XYZ file of C-alpha atoms in Angstrom:
728
model
C 12.990 22.978 -32.248
C 9.219 22.773 -31.794
C 7.073 24.117 -34.608
C 5.501 27.234 -33.179
C 2.828 27.887 -35.788
C 0.278 26.740 -33.178
C 0.836 30.089 -31.401
C -1.138 31.770 -34.041
C -3.511 29.092 -35.252
C -7.164 29.531 -34.195
C -8.664 26.800 -31.943
C -11.362 24.813 -33.648
C -14.113 23.017 -31.750
C -12.313 19.713 -31.396
C -13.943 16.892 -29.398
C -15.169 16.474 -25.755
C -13.419 13.066 -25.476
C -10.923 11.931 -24.460
C -10.403 14.269 -21.520
C -7.008 15.896 -21.172
C -4.590 16.710 -23.892
C -4.541 14.246 -26.883
C -2.089 14.433 -29.715
C -3.231 12.928 -33.038
C -0.234 13.656 -35.191
C -1.586 16.924 -36.600
C -2.400 18.809 -33.445
C -3.710 18.469 -29.886
C -7.219 18.210 -28.562
C -7.905 19.681 -25.192
C -10.927 18.687 -23.090
C -11.727 19.668 -19.476
C -14.792 18.847 -17.377
C -16.375 21.728 -15.491
C -20.142 21.783 -14.872
C -20.249 25.227 -13.278
C -17.611 27.248 -15.235
C -18.586 30.076 -17.512
C -15.385 29.998 -19.594
C -12.142 28.038 -19.773
C -8.885 29.478 -21.097
C -6.056 27.348 -22.417
C -2.642 28.804 -21.477
C 0.553 27.837 -23.405
C 4.089 28.316 -22.085
C 7.633 28.385 -23.316
C 9.826 25.288 -23.006
C 10.989 26.338 -19.552
C 7.524 26.999 -18.266
C 8.339 30.582 -17.278
C 6.612 32.683 -19.935
C 3.013 32.475 -20.945
C 3.020 32.588 -24.744
C -0.700 32.432 -25.503
C -3.994 32.410 -23.798
C -7.168 31.346 -25.754
C -10.660 30.322 -24.730
C -11.768 26.786 -25.423
C -14.434 27.405 -28.031
C -16.949 24.693 -27.185
C -18.690 23.103 -24.259
C -20.513 19.744 -24.704
C -22.215 17.997 -21.766
C -20.244 19.984 -19.311
C -16.908 19.320 -21.026
C -15.035 22.322 -22.449
C -12.962 21.519 -25.531
C -10.935 22.774 -28.450
C -8.390 21.625 -30.986
C -5.032 23.339 -31.574
C -3.550 22.457 -34.989
C 0.221 21.928 -35.355
C 0.711 21.559 -31.584
C 3.067 18.711 -30.652
C 4.063 16.491 -27.656
C 6.229 18.355 -25.250
C 4.034 21.489 -25.303
C 3.634 23.060 -21.758
C 0.118 24.167 -20.832
C -2.404 24.892 -18.033
C -5.876 26.235 -17.650
C -7.630 29.272 -16.168
C -11.253 28.705 -15.333
C -13.864 31.469 -15.059
C -17.019 31.331 -12.983
C -18.477 32.694 -9.774
C -16.212 33.149 -6.743
C -18.852 32.311 -4.180
C -17.387 30.016 -1.476
C -20.624 30.049 0.582
C -22.306 28.183 -2.361
C -19.326 26.014 -3.029
C -17.857 27.930 -6.000
C -14.136 29.006 -5.904
C -13.451 30.032 -9.510
C -10.543 32.434 -9.865
C -9.086 32.895 -13.395
C -5.930 34.498 -11.833
C -4.862 31.056 -10.789
C -3.190 28.727 -13.303
C -4.602 25.225 -12.845
C -3.288 21.783 -13.637
C -5.185 19.561 -15.994
C -6.575 16.674 -13.847
C -5.665 14.390 -16.755
C -2.091 15.622 -17.248
C 0.206 12.628 -17.845
C 3.423 14.547 -17.204
C 4.351 17.614 -15.170
C 7.145 20.128 -15.701
C 8.541 21.871 -12.666
C 7.330 21.977 -9.104
C 5.066 24.073 -6.808
C 6.938 27.101 -5.380
C 5.116 28.334 -2.334
C 3.717 31.829 -2.198
C 0.529 33.482 -1.134
C -0.532 33.894 -4.818
C -1.261 30.128 -4.949
C -4.341 30.676 -2.758
C -7.649 31.715 -4.252
C -8.275 34.090 -1.355
C -6.211 36.828 0.174
C -4.046 35.182 2.920
C -4.501 37.154 6.116
C -7.526 39.115 4.837
C -10.204 39.957 7.418
C -12.828 38.036 5.377
C -10.644 34.995 5.136
C -11.467 32.614 2.349
C -14.457 34.779 1.323
C -11.967 37.306 -0.060
C -10.531 36.869 -3.585
C -6.827 37.057 -4.580
C -6.294 38.413 -8.062
C -2.592 37.790 -8.302
C -1.326 35.572 -11.097
C -0.052 32.200 -9.773
C 1.542 30.926 -12.983
C 5.103 31.612 -11.957
C 4.683 29.446 -8.824
C 2.989 26.568 -10.618
C 4.263 23.478 -12.423
C 2.949 23.112 -16.017
C 1.317 20.196 -17.746
C 3.133 18.520 -20.617
C 1.390 17.189 -23.710
C 2.529 13.573 -23.837
C 2.846 11.190 -26.863
C 0.077 8.648 -27.145
C 2.250 5.542 -27.416
C 5.484 6.396 -25.558
C 6.888 2.914 -24.883
C 7.301 -0.337 -26.810
C 6.651 -3.269 -24.524
C 7.700 -5.849 -27.023
C 6.648 -9.416 -26.197
C 6.818 -8.895 -22.433
C 3.965 -10.182 -20.372
C 2.995 -9.440 -16.771
C 3.238 -12.482 -14.452
C -0.072 -14.124 -13.716
C 0.543 -14.902 -10.065
C -2.447 -16.300 -8.193
C -3.410 -14.738 -4.910
C -2.663 -18.055 -3.179
C 1.037 -17.731 -4.277
C 1.311 -14.019 -3.508
C 3.887 -12.541 -1.039
C 3.788 -8.716 -0.932
C 6.728 -6.486 -0.208
C 5.665 -2.941 0.662
C 8.423 -0.546 -0.344
C 9.016 3.142 -0.958
C 10.387 3.700 -4.429
C 12.802 6.467 -3.329
C 13.741 5.079 0.051
C 14.585 1.709 -1.447
C 17.744 2.968 -3.170
C 18.801 6.302 -1.644
C 21.459 4.476 0.453
C 22.504 2.043 -2.207
C 26.214 2.838 -2.404
C 26.650 0.357 -5.241
C 24.490 2.590 -7.532
C 25.487 5.744 -9.311
C 24.251 8.779 -7.327
C 22.075 9.902 -10.211
C 20.063 6.612 -10.102
C 19.499 6.566 -6.329
C 15.886 7.339 -5.378
C 14.573 6.880 -8.874
C 12.407 4.376 -10.660
C 15.450 3.183 -12.599
C 16.974 1.717 -9.417
C 13.779 -0.300 -8.797
C 14.632 -2.500 -11.698
C 18.323 -2.932 -10.800
C 19.274 -6.621 -10.952
C 20.726 -6.613 -7.466
C 17.466 -5.357 -5.986
C 15.447 -7.818 -8.036
C 17.682 -10.690 -6.875
C 17.137 -9.595 -3.261
C 13.435 -9.850 -3.748
C 13.733 -13.210 -5.325
C 15.823 -14.473 -2.353
C 12.941 -13.444 -0.068
C 10.362 -15.230 -2.258
C 8.609 -11.976 -2.984
C 6.016 -12.234 -5.783
C 4.739 -8.573 -5.711
C 6.090 -5.200 -4.720
C 3.529 -2.673 -3.399
C 4.893 0.807 -4.027
C 3.931 3.719 -1.842
C 2.370 6.469 -3.911
C 4.073 7.270 -7.201
C 1.509 9.735 -8.505
C 2.849 13.262 -8.567
C 2.377 14.778 -5.113
C 2.648 18.119 -3.298
C 5.291 19.216 -0.822
C 2.990 20.963 1.700
C 3.818 24.506 2.729
C 3.877 23.599 6.441
C 6.472 20.852 5.898
C 8.612 23.067 3.670
C 8.635 25.767 6.249
C 9.751 23.203 8.883
C 12.581 22.056 6.630
C 10.868 18.663 6.096
C 9.355 16.952 3.071
C 6.313 14.884 2.296
C 8.118 11.580 2.001
C 5.233 9.059 1.844
C 3.469 10.956 -1.008
C -0.157 10.811 0.154
C -1.028 14.307 -1.088
C -1.779 13.692 -4.754
C -1.197 16.570 -7.165
C -1.865 14.646 -10.437
C -3.623 11.264 -10.810
C -2.225 10.447 -14.280
C 1.345 11.614 -13.909
C 4.274 9.930 -12.109
C 6.101 11.903 -9.471
C 8.706 13.874 -11.485
C 11.522 13.337 -9.078
C 11.121 9.607 -9.444
C 11.458 9.741 -13.241
C 14.005 12.478 -13.922
C 14.538 11.175 -17.479
C 10.911 10.533 -18.231
C 8.115 8.180 -17.394
C 9.648 5.375 -19.393
C 12.093 4.876 -16.541
C 9.177 3.506 -14.467
C 7.949 1.373 -17.321
C 11.392 -0.175 -17.803
C 11.543 -0.970 -14.107
C 8.109 -2.594 -14.157
C 9.096 -4.627 -17.246
C 12.282 -5.892 -15.499
C 10.347 -6.805 -12.340
C 7.789 -8.625 -14.565
C 10.590 -10.498 -16.231
C 11.672 -11.754 -12.799
C 8.125 -12.936 -12.070
C 7.357 -10.025 -9.710
C 4.113 -8.086 -9.977
C 3.793 -4.359 -9.267
C 0.938 -2.929 -7.109
C 0.518 0.869 -6.663
C -0.703 2.511 -3.515
C -3.197 5.094 -4.813
C -4.939 8.011 -3.052
C -8.350 8.833 -4.534
C -10.038 9.729 -1.249
C -8.571 13.220 -0.991
C -6.329 15.622 -2.905
C -3.434 17.919 -1.933
C -5.611 21.052 -1.915
C -6.776 20.590 1.675
C -9.762 22.354 3.173
C -11.067 25.884 2.540
C -7.769 27.326 3.682
C -5.741 25.363 1.148
C -4.225 26.410 -2.167
C -6.027 26.511 -5.569
C -3.903 24.164 -7.791
C -6.353 22.201 -9.896
C -9.757 20.660 -8.989
C -10.723 23.440 -6.560
C -10.430 26.039 -9.220
C -11.880 23.898 -12.044
C -15.146 22.968 -10.279
C -14.942 22.853 -6.512
C -18.656 21.957 -6.102
C -18.360 18.925 -8.366
C -14.983 17.516 -7.369
C -15.322 17.686 -3.569
C -17.934 16.685 -1.044
C -19.172 19.817 0.677
C -21.242 20.193 3.828
C -24.911 20.411 2.760
C -26.316 23.900 3.479
C -22.842 25.126 4.386
C -20.946 24.640 1.118
C -18.124 26.853 2.189
C -16.912 23.901 4.286
C -15.564 20.573 3.153
C -16.643 17.156 4.385
C -13.435 15.695 5.833
C -13.636 11.906 6.303
C -10.013 11.487 5.433
C -8.321 13.681 8.066
C -6.636 15.483 5.163
C -8.991 18.448 4.787
C -11.191 17.322 1.974
C -12.979 14.292 0.460
C -13.179 13.552 -3.281
C -16.767 13.368 -4.452
C -16.989 9.946 -6.081
C -20.760 10.243 -6.142
C -20.353 12.622 -9.136
C -20.113 10.651 -12.430
C -17.439 12.861 -13.931
C -15.278 12.522 -10.776
C -15.763 8.723 -10.691
C -14.831 8.652 -14.404
C -11.651 10.556 -13.596
C -10.685 7.951 -11.020
C -11.584 4.995 -13.337
C -9.684 6.639 -16.178
C -6.669 7.056 -13.980
C -6.674 3.406 -12.919
C -7.055 2.272 -16.541
C -4.141 4.546 -17.518
C -1.856 2.931 -14.990
C -3.093 -0.574 -15.861
C -2.619 0.023 -19.585
C 0.233 2.473 -20.132
C 2.326 1.105 -17.221
C 0.929 -2.473 -16.977
C 0.717 -2.439 -13.171
C -0.802 -5.475 -11.717
C -3.021 -4.029 -9.055
C -3.850 -1.237 -6.691
C -3.932 -0.660 -2.963
C -6.653 1.909 -2.212
C -5.768 4.313 0.620
C -8.669 4.909 3.012
C -10.892 2.785 0.847
C -13.767 3.130 3.190
C -14.018 6.704 2.004
C -14.326 5.550 -1.637
C -17.234 3.320 -0.667
C -19.207 6.042 1.042
C -22.645 6.933 -0.289
C -25.235 9.293 1.207
C -26.111 6.841 3.896
C -22.527 5.877 4.805
C -20.210 3.028 3.706
C -21.894 0.685 1.207
C -20.076 -2.456 -0.248
C -22.376 -1.872 -3.306
C -21.246 1.761 -3.762
C -20.826 3.032 -7.277
C -17.003 3.001 -6.941
C -16.929 -0.723 -6.219
C -19.522 -1.503 -8.905
C -17.616 0.459 -11.539
C -14.342 -1.403 -10.853
C -15.855 -4.862 -10.526
C -17.700 -4.613 -13.838
C -14.678 -3.284 -15.672
C -13.195 -6.151 -17.847
C -9.564 -4.973 -17.166
C -9.584 -3.545 -13.637
C -11.656 -6.340 -12.166
C -8.937 -8.857 -13.040
C -6.199 -6.955 -11.251
C -5.185 -7.336 -7.584
C -7.435 -4.927 -5.637
C -6.509 -4.165 -2.030
C -8.459 -1.948 0.347
C -7.258 -0.044 3.351
C -10.626 -0.688 5.005
C -10.972 2.312 7.280
C -11.091 6.194 7.396
C -11.729 8.682 10.103
C -15.375 9.266 9.329
C -18.393 7.975 11.307
C -18.466 4.190 11.117
C -15.178 4.305 9.313
C -13.805 0.867 10.395
C -15.102 -1.502 7.728
C -12.661 -4.455 7.949
C -14.194 -7.527 6.386
C -17.063 -5.554 4.823
C -15.583 -4.843 1.352
C -17.076 -6.702 -1.657
C -15.749 -9.925 -3.108
C -12.844 -9.220 -5.425
C -11.145 -6.980 -2.957
C -8.475 -7.963 -0.394
C -8.229 -5.909 2.778
C -5.384 -4.890 5.074
C -6.168 -6.862 8.208
C -5.390 -4.618 11.221
C -6.860 -7.147 13.586
C -4.250 -9.663 12.474
C -1.524 -7.088 13.122
C -2.766 -6.203 16.605
C -3.598 -9.778 17.690
C -0.201 -11.043 16.621
C 1.672 -8.171 18.307
C -0.189 -8.537 21.579
C 0.180 -12.343 21.557
C 3.901 -12.306 21.207
C 4.200 -9.471 23.720
C 2.702 -11.913 26.180
C -0.596 -10.090 26.809
C -3.392 -12.042 28.478
C -6.531 -13.175 26.562
C -4.800 -13.123 23.202
C -4.752 -16.899 22.465
C -8.185 -16.908 20.692
C -7.281 -14.006 18.529
C -3.913 -15.553 17.515
C -5.584 -18.808 16.619
C -8.198 -16.918 14.546
C -5.501 -15.004 12.813
C -3.544 -18.114 11.868
C -6.728 -19.612 10.419
C -7.416 -16.752 8.129
C -9.602 -14.452 10.275
C -12.648 -16.480 9.238
C -15.028 -14.398 11.311
C -14.124 -11.373 9.276
C -13.830 -12.717 5.755
C -15.717 -16.063 5.517
C -18.759 -14.616 3.793
C -20.027 -14.126 0.203
C -17.723 -16.911 -1.051
C -14.617 -14.834 -0.268
C -11.416 -16.652 0.179
C -8.559 -16.500 2.725
C -6.416 -14.411 0.424
C -8.823 -11.595 1.105
C -6.975 -10.996 4.414
C -3.738 -9.093 3.803
C -1.852 -10.123 6.913
C 0.895 -7.809 8.152
C 2.789 -7.178 11.297
C 4.230 -3.792 10.179
C 3.617 -1.353 7.366
C 4.910 2.052 6.349
C 2.525 3.671 8.920
C 3.883 2.679 12.318
C 6.943 1.002 13.843
C 9.310 -1.086 11.760
C 9.752 -4.655 12.999
C 13.067 -3.838 14.647
C 11.510 -0.912 16.487
C 8.422 -2.919 17.460
C 10.682 -4.948 19.768
C 12.968 -2.062 20.772
C 10.631 0.725 21.811
C 7.730 0.803 24.195
C 6.850 4.337 23.262
C 6.906 6.421 20.048
C 9.748 8.836 19.450
C 8.524 11.269 16.807
C 10.215 14.475 17.984
C 11.928 14.867 14.584
C 8.541 15.470 12.957
C 8.260 18.887 14.685
C 4.835 18.132 16.116
C 5.748 17.817 19.770
C 6.155 14.069 19.481
C 2.430 13.524 19.770
C 1.719 12.583 16.178
C 1.378 8.944 15.178
C -0.600 6.337 17.136
C 0.047 6.113 20.823
C -0.881 2.439 21.078
C 1.487 0.236 19.205
C 1.348 -3.036 21.212
C 5.115 -2.910 21.231
C 7.680 -3.709 23.970
C 11.360 -2.856 24.427
C 12.136 -6.092 26.295
C 14.256 -4.469 28.976
C 15.461 -1.088 27.793
C 14.258 1.655 25.447
C 16.079 1.836 22.153
C 19.458 0.461 21.050
C 21.343 -1.669 23.602
C 24.528 -3.622 23.873
C 23.187 -6.116 26.394
C 23.487 -9.464 24.582
C 20.583 -11.006 26.431
C 18.168 -8.251 25.391
C 19.408 -8.298 21.814
C 18.931 -12.092 21.619
C 15.447 -11.822 23.168
C 14.441 -9.127 20.716
C 15.777 -11.159 17.799
C 13.817 -14.155 18.875
C 10.573 -12.240 19.164
C 11.121 -10.772 15.741
C 11.535 -14.239 14.231
C 8.412 -15.458 15.987
C 6.432 -12.532 14.604
C 7.758 -13.226 11.072
C 6.973 -16.889 11.305
C 3.434 -16.141 12.455
C 3.009 -13.896 9.388
C 4.236 -16.471 6.905
C 2.416 -19.444 8.473
C -1.044 -17.922 8.623
C -3.811 -18.385 6.088
C -4.187 -15.255 4.020
C -1.828 -13.081 2.019
C 1.396 -12.083 3.810
C 2.790 -8.561 3.400
C 6.364 -7.800 4.486
C 7.562 -4.202 5.060
C 10.727 -3.495 3.195
C 13.778 -3.565 5.462
C 12.146 -5.760 8.106
C 14.113 -8.657 6.642
C 17.465 -7.129 7.726
C 16.574 -5.002 10.787
C 15.653 -1.491 9.331
C 15.037 0.947 12.108
C 13.475 4.451 12.237
C 14.768 5.081 15.747
C 11.346 4.691 17.262
C 9.561 7.068 14.914
C 6.192 5.477 14.100
C 4.941 8.269 11.763
C 7.878 8.949 9.405
C 5.701 10.564 6.741
C 7.923 13.651 6.569
C 11.323 12.056 7.058
C 12.876 12.031 3.517
C 16.294 11.265 4.986
C 18.373 8.298 6.297
C 15.874 7.798 9.120
C 13.459 6.338 6.553
C 15.742 5.239 3.754
C 16.756 1.556 3.689
C 20.292 1.189 5.015
C 21.746 -1.641 2.835
C 24.789 -1.822 5.080
C 22.503 -3.529 7.612
C 21.483 -6.002 4.974
C 25.132 -6.984 4.523
C 25.879 -7.339 8.226
C 25.962 -10.864 9.724
C 22.730 -10.249 11.557
C 21.040 -8.826 8.433
C 22.172 -11.749 6.318
C 20.947 -14.267 8.860
C 17.524 -12.638 9.141
C 17.151 -12.310 5.361
C 17.975 -16.010 5.018
C 15.398 -16.719 7.756
C 12.666 -14.850 5.799
C 13.586 -16.705 2.613
C 13.278 -19.933 4.547
C 9.797 -18.946 5.837
C 8.703 -18.245 2.284
C 10.005 -21.569 1.037
C 8.168 -23.459 3.733
C 4.969 -21.658 2.976
C 5.279 -22.560 -0.679
C 5.968 -26.172 0.139
C 3.189 -26.837 2.636
C -0.378 -26.238 1.415
C -1.581 -26.556 5.030
C 0.141 -23.271 5.816
C -1.970 -21.265 3.428
C -5.480 -22.549 2.864
C -6.948 -21.587 -0.492
C -10.551 -21.772 0.647
C -12.630 -21.454 3.758
C -13.677 -25.132 4.292
C -15.103 -27.005 7.257
C -12.326 -27.148 9.783
C -13.880 -30.164 11.513
C -13.793 -32.263 8.311
C -11.326 -35.135 8.780
C -8.825 -35.509 5.864
C -7.229 -38.407 7.609
C -8.413 -40.673 10.518
C -8.445 -38.386 13.562
C -6.956 -35.434 11.698
C -9.410 -32.644 10.701
C -8.416 -29.558 8.757
C -7.578 -27.639 11.897
C -7.290 -28.511 15.592
C -5.931 -26.580 18.599
C -4.201 -28.229 21.576
C -2.886 -27.367 24.970
C 0.834 -27.929 25.555
C -0.121 -31.215 27.230
C -1.405 -32.556 23.878
C -5.045 -32.384 24.838
C -7.549 -30.612 22.653
C -8.482 -27.117 23.910
C -11.894 -27.339 25.519
C -14.315 -24.436 24.832
C -14.056 -23.167 28.396
C -10.250 -23.050 28.250
C -10.361 -20.520 25.463
C -11.874 -18.146 27.966
C -9.038 -18.521 30.380
C -7.046 -15.356 29.666
C -3.913 -16.550 31.385
C -3.507 -19.545 29.006
C -1.136 -18.338 26.330
C 0.695 -21.219 24.676
C -0.969 -23.590 22.264
C -0.440 -25.898 19.311
C -2.211 -25.646 15.986
C -2.348 -28.605 13.692
C -3.577 -28.113 10.162
C -4.144 -30.452 7.248
C -4.751 -29.732 3.566
C -5.359 -31.889 0.502
C -3.765 -31.064 -2.745
C -3.625 -33.215 -5.870
C -4.927 -36.193 -3.931
C -2.301 -35.992 -1.159
C -2.621 -34.645 2.407
C -0.196 -32.295 4.005
C -0.106 -32.001 7.790
C 1.798 -29.340 9.854
C 1.906 -28.516 13.543
C 2.735 -25.085 14.955
C 3.876 -24.892 18.584
C 3.586 -21.385 20.004
C 5.166 -20.303 23.269
C 4.860 -16.592 24.077
C 5.737 -17.152 27.678
C 8.901 -16.148 29.523
C 9.978 -19.700 30.264
C 10.474 -22.776 28.057
C 7.569 -25.176 27.808
C 7.433 -28.872 26.987
C 4.832 -29.691 24.365
C 3.321 -33.188 24.139
C 2.633 -33.998 20.462
C -1.065 -34.585 19.972
C -2.721 -37.857 18.899
C -2.870 -39.601 16.537
C 0.838 -40.297 16.523
C 2.699 -39.138 13.421
C 6.369 -38.990 12.433
C 7.217 -35.335 12.587
C 10.108 -33.339 11.195
C 11.137 -30.064 12.820
C 11.186 -27.708 9.858
C 11.848 -24.444 11.791
C 12.488 -23.217 15.246
C 12.277 -19.425 15.590
C 14.521 -19.441 18.643
C 17.449 -20.551 16.461
C 19.011 -17.404 14.932
C 21.744 -19.352 13.160
C 19.328 -21.610 11.216
C 20.820 -21.986 7.779
C 18.798 -22.964 4.762
C 20.766 -26.176 4.383
C 20.377 -27.238 8.004
C 16.714 -26.371 7.970
C 16.176 -28.401 4.759
C 17.602 -31.458 6.421
C 15.260 -31.039 9.364
C 15.455 -32.702 12.755
C 12.937 -35.512 12.968
C 10.903 -36.157 16.081
C 8.135 -38.580 16.921
C 6.238 -39.668 19.870
C 7.750 -43.125 19.689
C 4.330 -44.554 19.115
C 3.109 -46.488 16.146
C 2.035 -44.012 13.459
C -1.344 -43.733 11.902
C -2.013 -46.084 9.010
C -1.033 -44.697 5.690
C 1.396 -42.039 6.945
C 4.928 -42.845 5.765
C 7.581 -42.681 8.433
C 10.848 -41.141 7.379
C 14.024 -42.106 9.034
C 15.120 -39.819 11.823
C 16.043 -39.457 15.407
C 13.256 -40.405 17.681
C 12.821 -38.352 20.837
C 10.496 -38.615 23.814
C 6.836 -37.955 23.601
C 7.415 -34.176 23.930
C 9.446 -31.392 22.471
C 10.722 -28.344 24.362
C 9.901 -24.940 22.930
C 12.014 -22.036 23.975
C 10.505 -18.829 25.423
C 8.948 -16.435 22.851
C 9.383 -19.035 20.129
C 7.357 -20.764 17.385
C 8.224 -24.219 16.135
C 7.003 -25.721 12.896
C 6.739 -29.532 12.594
C 5.553 -31.303 9.498
C 4.480 -34.917 8.815
C 7.078 -35.739 6.158
C 4.992 -38.573 4.756
C 1.982 -37.761 2.661
C -1.123 -39.938 2.312
C -3.603 -40.365 -0.433
C -6.714 -38.475 0.514
C -9.870 -40.539 0.877
C -12.007 -40.600 -2.275
C-alpha cells in the first residue's frame, strides 16, 4: 500500500528541471512550463483516479516554469494540474482552473477521456460560444497522469541493430491491427505491443527481408467525440494526447511490454521507427476540448492568427498547429524524441506533416529551428529521420526540400509508378526517373538516394490489392458520405469493380501487383512496404480507413496462409533477396550516370524495346510506354550489371537485348505467379548469341534468340552473371 504521508506534507520549492514529475527516491519533483499563468495547482488522486485527495499550489516559478517538491510521494501516484490565469480567448488566453489538465511530460496515463460538455473550457451551446466560460469540474471525465519510476527496464547487454540506410527495407504497420486477427495468439495479447515481439511475427518479417518496422502512432491519443458518437474509433492514432506516454490500450500491463517487443525485434536485426505527430494536438481549434496544452498556456503552445488570437492557424487540417517557434514548445518536442530514443531505444522517427514542423514566419525553411535542433543533437541526429514532406498550408508541398540527414516520403514515386503500370500515356520519363532514385528531387546538398522513401501504398490510401481492384474509393463506412479520402488514386479495377471470380481478371490483377512490387524493390532509394500487401490485404476499397478499428483494417492472417498469400509473400522475399544481391539495383550515391564502368556500359542507360538507346525526342512521345533500363554498379572492385525490361502495355512485346552483348540470366519475371525461390535462384539464362564483351564471364545456360518476350503488364529482371574487375 502506498505511503500516504505525502497527502499532508507541505510542498517545498523543488527545481524547475526536469519538466514533468521526477521521483528521486525520497519524493517527487513537479515542474510545468506556463509563461502566462498566474498560479498552478497540483491535484492528487486516489489509486482509481476517481477522487481528488489533495490540491496544492506549486510554490515557485522560475523562468516561466512552475515547480514544487512533494516529499514521500512515490511512483504510481496519480496527478493532474489546474492552471489559473485570464480567460480571454480574443487575446489567446484560455485558462480555466475548473478543468483538470494532463502534464505534457506525463510518461504514463491512467484511464481514458469520457466525453461530456464539462471537458470544454467554454459553455457548449452558449450564445457567446467559446467566449463564454464553463466552470464545471472536468476531473471525473479525464484520465490521470501517473508518476513513473526513473529506470523502469533493464536492457541488459542488448544493442540496437546498426543497419545502414543502403540496407534498409521498411515495413509500415499498425501495432494493434498487426495482431487483432492472429488466432494463434491468446485473446489478451492481440492488439498489444506484446504481440509485436511474438516469434512468429518476427519470423514473417525476416522472410520478407524487412530491416525496420515503422509503427503508426503509439503515443497516447484521443478518441474524438465525433467518432465516438458515430460508433467509430480513431484507429490510426494521429490525435496525440500525450507525447511521452504510450497509448494505454497498447500496453495494458505497462510500458515495459513495448520495450520488450523492441528488444526482441532488435535481437532479430529489425529496427523500430515511430510515426510521430508533433504538428498538431488532439485539442482541435477554438471549439475543441481543454485537456492539456490549451489550458496550460494556449498562447505559447499554439500558433494563433496575429491580431485575431481567438483563432488558430491551421496548416495541418486538424484544427491547430503546434508553435515550434517557441523555445519551450520546441524543447518539449526534443525532450519527447530523446525520451523515446533513450527509454525505449527506438531507431528513428517518421514525422507526420513535417513541412509544418519546418515552418517559420516566412514559410517553410529547411534551416528552421526544428531541423537545426535535431541535426545538432548528438543522439537524435544519428537516428533514422523520415519526413512526410507536405501539409495543407500555403506552399505545403516540400518534397525534396528537407535538409540533409532527413529521408522523405516520395509521393512522386508513388504516383509515377501507379500511373505507369496503369498504362497512362506520358509516364515513361517519370518511371525511369523513379527507378534511378528521383535524382531531380534529391540530388542536391550531397544527399544520397536513400533520402527517397519509395512506396506504392501506405496506411493513407488504397492497399495494394485494392489499388488493382477498385477504380473508385468506397468509404461509406466512415459515415462522411463517402467523400472523404483522396478522389484521385491512379488505380484501376482491370475489368470489374471489387472482388471477382473471373480468372482472367484475377490473373491480370495479380500480375500488375507483382510488377508494382518489383518496381518498388528494384528502384534506387529506400523501399517501404505496407503491412499486408505481401499477402493481399484488402480494405474493400476504403482509402481512408482512419476510423475503422475493426476487421476492415486489421490484417487477416488467414489470407497470409492461403496459397495465393504464400506465393505472394515468397515473391516479396525473392525481391528483397535480389535487391540485396545486386548493388546495381540500389545505388548508394548519386554519381555520373554516363560514366562507363565497363566498355560501352555506363552506370545507367535506357533503351527502346528494339534495343536502341532512347533518343531525347523519343522521351517526349507520350505513347511510348515500354522501355529497358540497364544499370551498372561497382562494389569492392567488381561490376554488377542488371537489365530491367518493363512492359505496361496490353500485349506482349519482344525486347532486343542492347549492345554490348552480355550473357544474361533471367532472375525474375513478374508475370510468373508460381515463381518459387528455388526456381528463381537457378535462373533461366539468355544471351544474344553474340560474342560477349571482353572480361565478362559467360555462365553456362540455354542460349535463346536475340530477343526475349515480356508478357503484358510485366517486369523482367536480367543480370549479367559474370562480374568483371572494375578499371583502376
